[in-house]
């Protein structure tokens, strides 16, 4: 992601310099398009650079619950007692682990407006606000889902 974003940012800067060589109407269109690409991929570049420097484990699983460090939208700690179910789904070839909780709205607290909107979209589409994507995790995703299921089942057995 970092390399692709860097290429698009560099490409948009180059397009900005040659925009004036276009006809007057095309120069304005080119500058607008260039600025949109620059802003989008500039944000992606900053995000990916932060992720590359982050040495924290993406997910910590312990006896108390799950700590999600990698997701900026729905990250944070989820206690086993709050989890009702865990399911893995596949959408357009991408795998997701859905973590269903007793009170999904709880995980929208202390989030900015953009993050709240994204969380609400997840809640409407998938029925949960807590989603783990496989793209950012350096671990076998099937094994992660099995581990989470096992730990949840263990917690339920111990606390019946």
PDB file of C-alpha atoms in Angstrom:
ATOM      1  CA  UNK A   1       0.000   0.000   0.000  1.00  0.00           C
ATOM      2  CA  UNK A   2       2.846   2.353   0.865  1.00  0.00           C
ATOM      3  CA  UNK A   3       4.582   1.876  -2.497  1.00  0.00           C
ATOM      4  CA  UNK A   4       1.368   2.210  -4.534  1.00  0.00           C
ATOM      5  CA  UNK A   5       0.362   5.347  -2.626  1.00  0.00           C
ATOM      6  CA  UNK A   6       3.853   6.794  -3.107  1.00  0.00           C
ATOM      7  CA  UNK A   7       3.655   6.163  -6.872  1.00  0.00           C
ATOM      8  CA  UNK A   8       0.244   7.811  -7.133  1.00  0.00           C
ATOM      9  CA  UNK A   9       1.352  10.844  -5.093  1.00  0.00           C
ATOM     10  CA  UNK A  10       4.459  11.230  -7.282  1.00  0.00           C
ATOM     11  CA  UNK A  11       2.347  10.785 -10.419  1.00  0.00           C
ATOM     12  CA  UNK A  12      -0.144  13.415  -9.298  1.00  0.00           C
ATOM     13  CA  UNK A  13       2.660  15.913  -8.624  1.00  0.00           C
ATOM     14  CA  UNK A  14       4.052  15.237 -12.109  1.00  0.00           C
ATOM     15  CA  UNK A  15       0.579  15.696 -13.656  1.00  0.00           C
ATOM     16  CA  UNK A  16       0.186  18.985 -11.796  1.00  0.00           C
ATOM     17  CA  UNK A  17       3.355  20.311 -13.457  1.00  0.00           C
ATOM     18  CA  UNK A  18       2.257  19.350 -16.976  1.00  0.00           C
ATOM     19  CA  UNK A  19      -1.378  20.452 -16.509  1.00  0.00           C
ATOM     20  CA  UNK A  20      -0.698  23.963 -17.816  1.00  0.00           C
ATOM     21  CA  UNK A  21       0.594  22.529 -21.094  1.00  0.00           C
ATOM     22  CA  UNK A  22      -2.907  21.207 -21.816  1.00  0.00           C
ATOM     23  CA  UNK A  23      -5.668  23.262 -23.415  1.00  0.00           C
ATOM     24  CA  UNK A  24      -7.291  25.717 -20.934  1.00  0.00           C
ATOM     25  CA  UNK A  25     -10.315  23.498 -20.203  1.00  0.00           C
ATOM     26  CA  UNK A  26      -8.228  20.362 -19.867  1.00  0.00           C
ATOM     27  CA  UNK A  27      -5.691  22.121 -17.609  1.00  0.00           C
ATOM     28  CA  UNK A  28      -8.379  22.944 -15.052  1.00  0.00           C
ATOM     29  CA  UNK A  29      -9.812  19.412 -15.198  1.00  0.00           C
ATOM     30  CA  UNK A  30      -6.326  17.954 -14.898  1.00  0.00           C
ATOM     31  CA  UNK A  31      -5.526  20.106 -11.847  1.00  0.00           C
ATOM     32  CA  UNK A  32      -8.777  19.131 -10.097  1.00  0.00           C
ATOM     33  CA  UNK A  33      -8.252  15.455 -10.823  1.00  0.00           C
ATOM     34  CA  UNK A  34      -4.629  15.690  -9.740  1.00  0.00           C
ATOM     35  CA  UNK A  35      -5.549  17.315  -6.433  1.00  0.00           C
ATOM     36  CA  UNK A  36      -8.192  14.636  -5.708  1.00  0.00           C
ATOM     37  CA  UNK A  37      -5.694  11.843  -6.452  1.00  0.00           C
ATOM     38  CA  UNK A  38      -3.022  13.631  -4.412  1.00  0.00           C
ATOM     39  CA  UNK A  39      -5.300  14.004  -1.377  1.00  0.00           C
ATOM     40  CA  UNK A  40      -6.634  10.433  -1.492  1.00  0.00           C
ATOM     41  CA  UNK A  41      -3.313   8.724  -1.996  1.00  0.00           C
ATOM     42  CA  UNK A  42      -1.506  11.207   0.235  1.00  0.00           C
ATOM     43  CA  UNK A  43      -3.801  10.100   3.071  1.00  0.00           C
ATOM     44  CA  UNK A  44      -3.146   6.448   2.154  1.00  0.00           C
ATOM     45  CA  UNK A  45       0.595   7.160   2.135  1.00  0.00           C
ATOM     46  CA  UNK A  46       0.472   8.709   5.624  1.00  0.00           C
ATOM     47  CA  UNK A  47      -1.698   5.849   6.950  1.00  0.00           C
ATOM     48  CA  UNK A  48       0.555   3.143   5.510  1.00  0.00           C
ATOM     49  CA  UNK A  49       3.709   4.896   6.752  1.00  0.00           C
ATOM     50  CA  UNK A  50       2.258   4.924  10.281  1.00  0.00           C
ATOM     51  CA  UNK A  51       1.370   1.237   9.995  1.00  0.00           C
ATOM     52  CA  UNK A  52       4.887   0.374   8.818  1.00  0.00           C
ATOM     53  CA  UNK A  53       6.406   2.076  11.872  1.00  0.00           C
ATOM     54  CA  UNK A  54       3.936   0.472  14.291  1.00  0.00           C
ATOM     55  CA  UNK A  55       5.601  -2.390  16.185  1.00  0.00           C
ATOM     56  CA  UNK A  56       2.571  -3.288  18.320  1.00  0.00           C
ATOM     57  CA  UNK A  57       1.015  -6.716  17.783  1.00  0.00           C
ATOM     58  CA  UNK A  58      -2.104  -6.388  15.632  1.00  0.00           C
ATOM     59  CA  UNK A  59      -4.213  -8.561  17.922  1.00  0.00           C
ATOM     60  CA  UNK A  60      -3.632  -9.717  21.477  1.00  0.00           C
ATOM     61  CA  UNK A  61      -5.726 -12.657  22.673  1.00  0.00           C
ATOM     62  CA  UNK A  62      -5.676 -13.474  26.378  1.00  0.00           C
ATOM     63  CA  UNK A  63      -7.908 -14.871  29.150  1.00  0.00           C
ATOM     64  CA  UNK A  64      -9.771 -11.564  29.471  1.00  0.00           C
ATOM     65  CA  UNK A  65     -10.585 -10.999  25.801  1.00  0.00           C
ATOM     66  CA  UNK A  66      -9.284  -9.593  22.535  1.00  0.00           C
ATOM     67  CA  UNK A  67      -7.285  -6.392  22.082  1.00  0.00           C
ATOM     68  CA  UNK A  68      -7.466  -5.164  18.503  1.00  0.00           C
ATOM     69  CA  UNK A  69      -4.532  -2.778  17.865  1.00  0.00           C
ATOM     70  CA  UNK A  70      -4.571  -2.698  14.074  1.00  0.00           C
ATOM     71  CA  UNK A  71      -7.999  -1.317  13.249  1.00  0.00           C
ATOM     72  CA  UNK A  72      -8.328   2.445  13.451  1.00  0.00           C
ATOM     73  CA  UNK A  73     -12.087   2.229  13.052  1.00  0.00           C
ATOM     74  CA  UNK A  74     -13.171  -0.420  15.528  1.00  0.00           C
ATOM     75  CA  UNK A  75     -10.044  -1.083  17.514  1.00  0.00           C
ATOM     76  CA  UNK A  76      -9.851  -1.606  21.229  1.00  0.00           C
ATOM     77  CA  UNK A  77     -10.479  -4.215  23.869  1.00  0.00           C
ATOM     78  CA  UNK A  78     -13.411  -6.644  23.787  1.00  0.00           C
ATOM     79  CA  UNK A  79     -14.000  -8.865  26.821  1.00  0.00           C
ATOM     80  CA  UNK A  80     -15.002 -12.507  26.288  1.00  0.00           C
ATOM     81  CA  UNK A  81     -18.127 -11.931  28.394  1.00  0.00           C
ATOM     82  CA  UNK A  82     -19.318  -9.353  25.855  1.00  0.00           C
ATOM     83  CA  UNK A  83     -18.836 -11.623  22.816  1.00  0.00           C
ATOM     84  CA  UNK A  84     -21.865 -13.642  21.695  1.00  0.00           C
ATOM     85  CA  UNK A  85     -20.488 -15.196  18.514  1.00  0.00           C
ATOM     86  CA  UNK A  86     -17.540 -15.229  16.104  1.00  0.00           C
ATOM     87  CA  UNK A  87     -17.968 -15.993  12.409  1.00  0.00           C
ATOM     88  CA  UNK A  88     -15.695 -15.907   9.390  1.00  0.00           C
ATOM     89  CA  UNK A  89     -17.198 -14.694   6.123  1.00  0.00           C
ATOM     90  CA  UNK A  90     -15.856 -14.090   2.658  1.00  0.00           C
ATOM     91  CA  UNK A  91     -16.871 -11.047   0.612  1.00  0.00           C
ATOM     92  CA  UNK A  92     -15.527 -10.699  -2.929  1.00  0.00           C
ATOM     93  CA  UNK A  93     -12.574 -12.958  -2.155  1.00  0.00           C
ATOM     94  CA  UNK A  94     -11.587 -11.157   1.052  1.00  0.00           C
ATOM     95  CA  UNK A  95     -11.924 -12.896   4.433  1.00  0.00           C
ATOM     96  CA  UNK A  96     -13.345 -11.201   7.505  1.00  0.00           C
ATOM     97  CA  UNK A  97     -13.822 -12.372  11.070  1.00  0.00           C
ATOM     98  CA  UNK A  98     -16.997 -10.937  12.563  1.00  0.00           C
ATOM     99  CA  UNK A  99     -17.118 -10.528  16.330  1.00  0.00           C
ATOM    100  CA  UNK A 100     -20.693 -10.216  17.560  1.00  0.00           C
ATOM    101  CA  UNK A 101     -21.258  -8.581  20.942  1.00  0.00           C
ATOM    102  CA  UNK A 102     -24.069  -8.006  23.411  1.00  0.00           C
ATOM    103  CA  UNK A 103     -23.924  -4.228  22.919  1.00  0.00           C
ATOM    104  CA  UNK A 104     -22.354  -3.268  19.556  1.00  0.00           C
ATOM    105  CA  UNK A 105     -23.057   0.447  20.072  1.00  0.00           C
ATOM    106  CA  UNK A 106     -20.626   0.428  23.011  1.00  0.00           C
ATOM    107  CA  UNK A 107     -17.720   0.338  20.563  1.00  0.00           C
ATOM    108  CA  UNK A 108     -18.753   3.610  18.928  1.00  0.00           C
ATOM    109  CA  UNK A 109     -17.983   5.651  22.051  1.00  0.00           C
ATOM    110  CA  UNK A 110     -15.058   8.052  21.849  1.00  0.00           C
ATOM    111  CA  UNK A 111     -14.929   7.856  18.033  1.00  0.00           C
ATOM    112  CA  UNK A 112     -15.004  10.827  15.685  1.00  0.00           C
ATOM    113  CA  UNK A 113     -17.900  11.367  13.262  1.00  0.00           C
ATOM    114  CA  UNK A 114     -16.187   9.606  10.325  1.00  0.00           C
ATOM    115  CA  UNK A 115     -15.359   6.515  12.390  1.00  0.00           C
ATOM    116  CA  UNK A 116     -18.905   6.411  13.803  1.00  0.00           C
ATOM    117  CA  UNK A 117     -20.333   6.464  10.271  1.00  0.00           C
ATOM    118  CA  UNK A 118     -18.033   3.626   9.193  1.00  0.00           C
ATOM    119  CA  UNK A 119     -18.941   1.608  12.282  1.00  0.00           C
ATOM    120  CA  UNK A 120     -22.663   2.170  11.629  1.00  0.00           C
ATOM    121  CA  UNK A 121     -22.217   0.961   8.047  1.00  0.00           C
ATOM    122  CA  UNK A 122     -20.591  -2.235   9.368  1.00  0.00           C
ATOM    123  CA  UNK A 123     -23.415  -2.664  11.874  1.00  0.00           C
ATOM    124  CA  UNK A 124     -26.097  -2.306   9.190  1.00  0.00           C
ATOM    125  CA  UNK A 125     -24.355  -4.519   6.653  1.00  0.00           C
ATOM    126  CA  UNK A 126     -22.924  -7.263   8.881  1.00  0.00           C
ATOM    127  CA  UNK A 127     -24.731  -6.938  12.222  1.00  0.00           C
ATOM    128  CA  UNK A 128     -21.550  -6.119  14.111  1.00  0.00           C
ATOM    129  CA  UNK A 129     -19.197  -3.215  14.660  1.00  0.00           C
ATOM    130  CA  UNK A 130     -16.124  -5.396  15.254  1.00  0.00           C
ATOM    131  CA  UNK A 131     -14.543  -6.816  12.124  1.00  0.00           C
ATOM    132  CA  UNK A 132     -11.055  -8.235  11.670  1.00  0.00           C
ATOM    133  CA  UNK A 133      -9.754  -8.200   8.103  1.00  0.00           C
ATOM    134  CA  UNK A 134      -7.126 -10.637   6.935  1.00  0.00           C
ATOM    135  CA  UNK A 135      -5.206  -8.171   4.807  1.00  0.00           C
ATOM    136  CA  UNK A 136      -3.299  -6.555   7.680  1.00  0.00           C
ATOM    137  CA  UNK A 137      -2.478  -9.611   9.762  1.00  0.00           C
ATOM    138  CA  UNK A 138       0.689 -11.676   9.421  1.00  0.00           C
ATOM    139  CA  UNK A 139      -0.935 -14.867  10.683  1.00  0.00           C
ATOM    140  CA  UNK A 140      -2.879 -17.686   9.071  1.00  0.00           C
ATOM    141  CA  UNK A 141      -6.404 -16.283   9.021  1.00  0.00           C
ATOM    142  CA  UNK A 142      -8.112 -19.685   9.303  1.00  0.00           C
ATOM    143  CA  UNK A 143      -5.973 -20.476  12.343  1.00  0.00           C
ATOM    144  CA  UNK A 144      -6.819 -17.096  13.864  1.00  0.00           C
ATOM    145  CA  UNK A 145     -10.535 -17.777  13.493  1.00  0.00           C
ATOM    146  CA  UNK A 146     -10.125 -21.245  15.039  1.00  0.00           C
ATOM    147  CA  UNK A 147      -8.115 -19.785  17.923  1.00  0.00           C
ATOM    148  CA  UNK A 148     -10.746 -17.124  18.589  1.00  0.00           C
ATOM    149  CA  UNK A 149     -13.549 -19.719  18.451  1.00  0.00           C
ATOM    150  CA  UNK A 150     -11.628 -22.012  20.795  1.00  0.00           C
ATOM    151  CA  UNK A 151     -10.940 -19.249  23.315  1.00  0.00           C
ATOM    152  CA  UNK A 152     -14.575 -18.093  23.227  1.00  0.00           C
ATOM    153  CA  UNK A 153     -15.840 -21.665  23.738  1.00  0.00           C
ATOM    154  CA  UNK A 154     -13.344 -22.149  26.578  1.00  0.00           C
ATOM    155  CA  UNK A 155     -14.556 -18.958  28.240  1.00  0.00           C
ATOM    156  CA  UNK A 156     -18.206 -20.029  27.891  1.00  0.00           C
ATOM    157  CA  UNK A 157     -17.490 -23.468  29.397  1.00  0.00           C
ATOM    158  CA  UNK A 158     -15.629 -21.999  32.337  1.00  0.00           C
ATOM    159  CA  UNK A 159     -18.307 -19.406  33.047  1.00  0.00           C
ATOM    160  CA  UNK A 160     -21.578 -21.321  32.712  1.00  0.00           C
TER     161      UNK A 160
END
